[in-house]
Short mmCIF file of C-alpha atoms in Angstrom, two decimals:
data_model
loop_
_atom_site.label_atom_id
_atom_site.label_comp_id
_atom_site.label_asym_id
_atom_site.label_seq_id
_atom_site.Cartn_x
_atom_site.Cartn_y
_atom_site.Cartn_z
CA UNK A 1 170.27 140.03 -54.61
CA UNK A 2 174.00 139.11 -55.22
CA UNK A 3 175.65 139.88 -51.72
CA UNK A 4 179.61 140.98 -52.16
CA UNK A 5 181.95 139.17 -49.95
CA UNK A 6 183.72 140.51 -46.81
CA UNK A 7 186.79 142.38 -48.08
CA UNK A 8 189.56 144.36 -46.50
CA UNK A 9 189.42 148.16 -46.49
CA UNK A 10 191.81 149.79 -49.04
CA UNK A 11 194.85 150.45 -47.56
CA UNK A 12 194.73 153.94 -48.66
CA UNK A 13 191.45 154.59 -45.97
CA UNK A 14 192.91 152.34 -43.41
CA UNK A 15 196.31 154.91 -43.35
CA UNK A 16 194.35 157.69 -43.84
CA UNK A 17 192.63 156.45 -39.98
CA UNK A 18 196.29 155.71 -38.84
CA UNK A 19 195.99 152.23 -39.07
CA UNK A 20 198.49 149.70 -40.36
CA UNK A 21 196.58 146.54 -39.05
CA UNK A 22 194.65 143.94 -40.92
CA UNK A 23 191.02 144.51 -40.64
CA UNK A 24 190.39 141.22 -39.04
CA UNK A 25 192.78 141.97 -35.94
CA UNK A 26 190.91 145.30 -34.92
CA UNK A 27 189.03 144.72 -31.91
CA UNK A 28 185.63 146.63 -31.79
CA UNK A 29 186.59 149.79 -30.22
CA UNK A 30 189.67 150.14 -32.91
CA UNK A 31 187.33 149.69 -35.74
CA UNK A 32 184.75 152.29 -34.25
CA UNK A 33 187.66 154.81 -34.26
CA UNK A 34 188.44 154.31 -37.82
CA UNK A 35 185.16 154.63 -38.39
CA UNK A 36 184.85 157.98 -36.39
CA UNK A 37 188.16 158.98 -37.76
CA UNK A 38 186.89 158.44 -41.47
CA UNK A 39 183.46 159.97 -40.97
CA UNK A 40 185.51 163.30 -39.80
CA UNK A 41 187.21 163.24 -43.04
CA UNK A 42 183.71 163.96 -44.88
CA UNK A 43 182.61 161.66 -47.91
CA UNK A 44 185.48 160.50 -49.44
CA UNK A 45 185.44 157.51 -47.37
CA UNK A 46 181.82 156.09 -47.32
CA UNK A 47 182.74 153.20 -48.83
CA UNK A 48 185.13 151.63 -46.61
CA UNK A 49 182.86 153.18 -43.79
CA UNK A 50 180.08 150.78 -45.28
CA UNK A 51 183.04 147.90 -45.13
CA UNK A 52 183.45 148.87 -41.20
CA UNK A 53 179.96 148.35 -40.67
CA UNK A 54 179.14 145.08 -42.12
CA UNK A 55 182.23 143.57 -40.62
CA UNK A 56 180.94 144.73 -37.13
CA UNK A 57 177.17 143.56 -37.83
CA UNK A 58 177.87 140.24 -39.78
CA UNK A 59 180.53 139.18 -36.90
CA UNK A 60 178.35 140.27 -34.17
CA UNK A 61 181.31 141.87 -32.71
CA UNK A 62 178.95 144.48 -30.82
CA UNK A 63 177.19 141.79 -29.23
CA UNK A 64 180.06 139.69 -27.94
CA UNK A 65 180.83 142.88 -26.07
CA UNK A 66 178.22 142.76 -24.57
CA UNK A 67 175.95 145.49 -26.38
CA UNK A 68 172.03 143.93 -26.66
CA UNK A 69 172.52 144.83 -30.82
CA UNK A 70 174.68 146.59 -33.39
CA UNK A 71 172.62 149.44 -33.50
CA UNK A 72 173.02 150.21 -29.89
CA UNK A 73 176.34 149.90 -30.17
CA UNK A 74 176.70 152.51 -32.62
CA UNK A 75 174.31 154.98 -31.42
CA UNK A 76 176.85 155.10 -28.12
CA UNK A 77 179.66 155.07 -29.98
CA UNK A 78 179.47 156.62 -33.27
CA UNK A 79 177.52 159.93 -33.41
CA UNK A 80 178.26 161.42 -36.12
CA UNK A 81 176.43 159.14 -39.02
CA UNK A 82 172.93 158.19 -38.21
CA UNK A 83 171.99 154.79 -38.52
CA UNK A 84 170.12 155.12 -41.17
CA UNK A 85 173.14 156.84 -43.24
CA UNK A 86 175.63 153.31 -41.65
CA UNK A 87 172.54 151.38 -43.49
CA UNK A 88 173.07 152.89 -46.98
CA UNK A 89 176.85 152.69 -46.81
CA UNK A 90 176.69 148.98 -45.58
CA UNK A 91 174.16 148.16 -47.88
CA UNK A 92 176.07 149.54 -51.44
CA UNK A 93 179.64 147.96 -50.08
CA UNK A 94 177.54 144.51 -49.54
CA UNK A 95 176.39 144.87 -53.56
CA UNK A 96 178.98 146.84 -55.30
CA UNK A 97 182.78 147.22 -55.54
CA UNK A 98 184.71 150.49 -54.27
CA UNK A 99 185.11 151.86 -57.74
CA UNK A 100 181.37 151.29 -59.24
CA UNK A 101 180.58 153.10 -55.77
CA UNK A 102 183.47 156.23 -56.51
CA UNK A 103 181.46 156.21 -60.45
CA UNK A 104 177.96 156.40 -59.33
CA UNK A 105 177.23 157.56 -55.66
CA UNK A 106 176.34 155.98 -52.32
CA UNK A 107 173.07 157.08 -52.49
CA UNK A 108 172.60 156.73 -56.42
CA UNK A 109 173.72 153.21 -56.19
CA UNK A 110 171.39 152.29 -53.04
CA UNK A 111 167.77 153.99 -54.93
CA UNK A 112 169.10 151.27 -57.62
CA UNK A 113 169.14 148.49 -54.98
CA UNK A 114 165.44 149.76 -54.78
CA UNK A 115 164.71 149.47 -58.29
CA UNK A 116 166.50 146.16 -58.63
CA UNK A 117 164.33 144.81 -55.60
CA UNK A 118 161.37 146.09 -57.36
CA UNK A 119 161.88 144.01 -60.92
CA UNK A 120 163.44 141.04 -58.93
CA UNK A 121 166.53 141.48 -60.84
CA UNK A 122 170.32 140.32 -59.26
CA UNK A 123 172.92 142.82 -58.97
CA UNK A 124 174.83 143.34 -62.18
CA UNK A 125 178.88 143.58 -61.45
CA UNK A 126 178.51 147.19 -63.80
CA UNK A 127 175.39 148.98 -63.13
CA UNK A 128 175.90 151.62 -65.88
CA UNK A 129 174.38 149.91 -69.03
CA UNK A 130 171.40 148.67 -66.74
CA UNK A 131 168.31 149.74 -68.54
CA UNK A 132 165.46 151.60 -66.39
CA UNK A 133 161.95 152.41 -67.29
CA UNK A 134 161.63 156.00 -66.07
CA UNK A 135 158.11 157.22 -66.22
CA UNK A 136 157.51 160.60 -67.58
CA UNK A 137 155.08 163.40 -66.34
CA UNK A 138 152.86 162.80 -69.09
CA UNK A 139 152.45 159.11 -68.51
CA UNK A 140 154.71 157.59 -70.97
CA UNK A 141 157.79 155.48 -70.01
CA UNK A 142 161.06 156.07 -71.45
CA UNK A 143 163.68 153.64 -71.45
CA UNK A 144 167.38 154.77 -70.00
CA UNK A 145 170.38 153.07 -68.77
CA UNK A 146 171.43 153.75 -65.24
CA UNK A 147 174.54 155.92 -65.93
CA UNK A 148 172.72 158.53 -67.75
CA UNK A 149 169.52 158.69 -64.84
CA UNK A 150 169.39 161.00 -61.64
CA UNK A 151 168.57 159.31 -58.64
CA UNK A 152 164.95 160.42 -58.94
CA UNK A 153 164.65 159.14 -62.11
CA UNK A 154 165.29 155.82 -60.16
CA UNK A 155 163.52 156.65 -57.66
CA UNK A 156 160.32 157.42 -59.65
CA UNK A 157 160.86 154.06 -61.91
CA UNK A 158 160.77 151.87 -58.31
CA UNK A 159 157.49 153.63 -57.49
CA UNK A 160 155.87 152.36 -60.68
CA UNK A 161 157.41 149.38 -61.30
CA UNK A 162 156.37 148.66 -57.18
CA UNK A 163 152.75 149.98 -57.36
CA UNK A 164 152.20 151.20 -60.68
CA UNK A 165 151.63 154.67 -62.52
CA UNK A 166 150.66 156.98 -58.94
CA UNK A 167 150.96 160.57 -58.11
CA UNK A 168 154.75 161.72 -57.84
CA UNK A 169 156.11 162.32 -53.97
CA UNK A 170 156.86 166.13 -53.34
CA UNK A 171 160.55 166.81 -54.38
CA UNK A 172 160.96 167.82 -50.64
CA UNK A 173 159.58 165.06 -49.05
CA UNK A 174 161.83 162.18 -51.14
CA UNK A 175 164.81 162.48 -49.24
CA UNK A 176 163.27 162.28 -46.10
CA UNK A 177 161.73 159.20 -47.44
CA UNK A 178 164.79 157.88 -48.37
CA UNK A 179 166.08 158.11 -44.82
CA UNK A 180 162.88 156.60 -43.31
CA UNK A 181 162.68 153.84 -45.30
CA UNK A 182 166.45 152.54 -44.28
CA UNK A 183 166.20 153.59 -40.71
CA UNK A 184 163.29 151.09 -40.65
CA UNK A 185 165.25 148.16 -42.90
CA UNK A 186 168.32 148.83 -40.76
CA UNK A 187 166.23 148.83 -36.96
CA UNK A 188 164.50 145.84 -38.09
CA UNK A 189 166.86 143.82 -40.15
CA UNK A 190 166.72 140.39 -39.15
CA UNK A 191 163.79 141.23 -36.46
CA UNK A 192 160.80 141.59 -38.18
CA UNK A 193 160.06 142.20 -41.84
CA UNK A 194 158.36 145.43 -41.77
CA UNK A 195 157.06 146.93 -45.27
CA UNK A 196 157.53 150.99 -45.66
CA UNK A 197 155.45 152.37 -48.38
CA UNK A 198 154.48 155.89 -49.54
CA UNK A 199 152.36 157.44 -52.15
CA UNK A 200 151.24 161.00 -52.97
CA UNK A 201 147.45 161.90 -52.50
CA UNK A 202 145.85 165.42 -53.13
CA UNK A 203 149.22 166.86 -52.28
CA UNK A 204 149.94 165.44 -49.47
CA UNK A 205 152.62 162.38 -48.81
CA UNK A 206 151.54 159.68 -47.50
CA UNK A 207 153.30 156.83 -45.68
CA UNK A 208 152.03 153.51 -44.21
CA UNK A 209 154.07 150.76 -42.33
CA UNK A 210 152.50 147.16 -42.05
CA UNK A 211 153.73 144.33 -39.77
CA UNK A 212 154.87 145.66 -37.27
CA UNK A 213 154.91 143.44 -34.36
CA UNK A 214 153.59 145.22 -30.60
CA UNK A 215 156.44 143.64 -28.80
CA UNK A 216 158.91 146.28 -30.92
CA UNK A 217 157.13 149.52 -30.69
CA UNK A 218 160.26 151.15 -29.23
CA UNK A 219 162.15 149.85 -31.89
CA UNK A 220 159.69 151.66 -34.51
CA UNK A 221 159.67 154.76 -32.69
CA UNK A 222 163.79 154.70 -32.36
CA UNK A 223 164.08 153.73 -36.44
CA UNK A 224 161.38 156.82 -37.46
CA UNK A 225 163.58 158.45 -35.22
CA UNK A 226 167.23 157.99 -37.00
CA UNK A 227 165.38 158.49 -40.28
CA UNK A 228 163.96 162.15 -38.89
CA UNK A 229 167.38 163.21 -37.47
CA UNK A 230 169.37 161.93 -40.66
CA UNK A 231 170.63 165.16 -42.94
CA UNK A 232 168.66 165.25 -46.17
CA UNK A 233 170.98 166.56 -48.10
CA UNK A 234 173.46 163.35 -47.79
CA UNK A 235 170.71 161.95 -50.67
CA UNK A 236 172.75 163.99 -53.65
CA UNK A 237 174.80 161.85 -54.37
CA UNK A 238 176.69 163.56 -56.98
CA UNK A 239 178.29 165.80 -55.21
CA UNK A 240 179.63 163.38 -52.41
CA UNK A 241 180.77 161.00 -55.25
CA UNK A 242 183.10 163.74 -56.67
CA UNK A 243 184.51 164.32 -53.42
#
């Protein structure tokens, strides 16, 4: 995938925090209180949260504080987004630009990540016309571009085009999924590459988790963790993106 280069957060988020500084003269701790300061102000500012967060992670700034990794740096220090939820906001800054994110949705935009994964495709600069094979509930595939689909519309076309025609997840259950399955990418990014799947069977959803290595079994049971304590209803992304 096309990864976005480091940029500055908008001025209007950085004021908004109280901050007149250039991003790249924060120390840590002054970056984790915009952070904490922007997260208070409720979606509006995911985004440039997302921006925070990948500056911290891909300058290792929580390590050369002393913290053994990111993540435990933020689980001290900023409570109230799970790591799973940092994970989808770093991940869609990393791809996308502030305004295809204020268009479509955090959360919208990262099931497309998914989908884009899925096909092998790169990351288009506007995702809108972006054609994707939804499959329909009586087996036939219909062909829609990404502005006019609902996330699980997205959702459901990364399941086939991953595994095939299977039975759909549980409407309740996909969110939860959602969380899971970037709790996991964000515990073990750049540790191990662990695969998340799921499937539906008699009713039931399934998940399964391969290659995990023994040595990071507390690492599993912390990322199942962040992806059970993350708030389900952050995956609408619709009504966040209008906020």
């Amino acid at each position: 995938m096309a990864t976005q280069k480091m940029m500055a957060v908008p001025a209007k988020a950085m004021a908004a925090a109280g901050v007149v500084t250039p991003l790249e003269d924060l120390s840590l701790d002054e970056i984790k209180n915009v952070i904490n300061d922007l997260a208070r102000q409720g979606s509006t500012f995911q985004y440039q949260i997302g921006v925070l967060y990948n500056h911290i992670v891909n300058r290792k700034l929580a390590e050369l504080a002393g913290f053994g990794t990111a993540q435990a740096y933020f689980n001290q220090h900023v409570k109230a987004l799970s790591q799973s939820t940092l994970g989808n906001y770093g991940m869609v800054a990393r791809n996308f630009t502030v305004d295809t994110c204020t268009q479509y949705g955090m959360y919208r935009l990262r099931v497309l990540l998914r989908y884009l994964e899925a096909i092998g495709a790169v990351v288009p600069e506007d995702p809108g016309p972006l054609v994707i094979d939804v499959p329909q509930d009586d087996g036939k595939v219909v062909a829609k571009p990404f502005a006019e689909c609902s996330m699980d519309e997205v959702e459901r076309a990364t399941r086939a085009k991953r595994s095939g025609p299977t039975a759909r997840v549980p409407v309740a259950d996909q969110a939860r999924l959602l969380f899971l399955a970037d709790s996991i990418h964000t515990r073990f990014e750049g540790v191990a590459e662990v695969r998340f799947t799921s499937r539906s069977k008699e009713g039931k959803t399934l998940i399964s988790l391969q290659d995990v290595p023994m040595t990071e079994l507390a690492r599993l049971t912390q990322a199942l963790q962040d992806g059970m304590d993350a708030e389900p209803t952050l995956a609408v992304p619709e009504k966040h993106a209008a906020a």
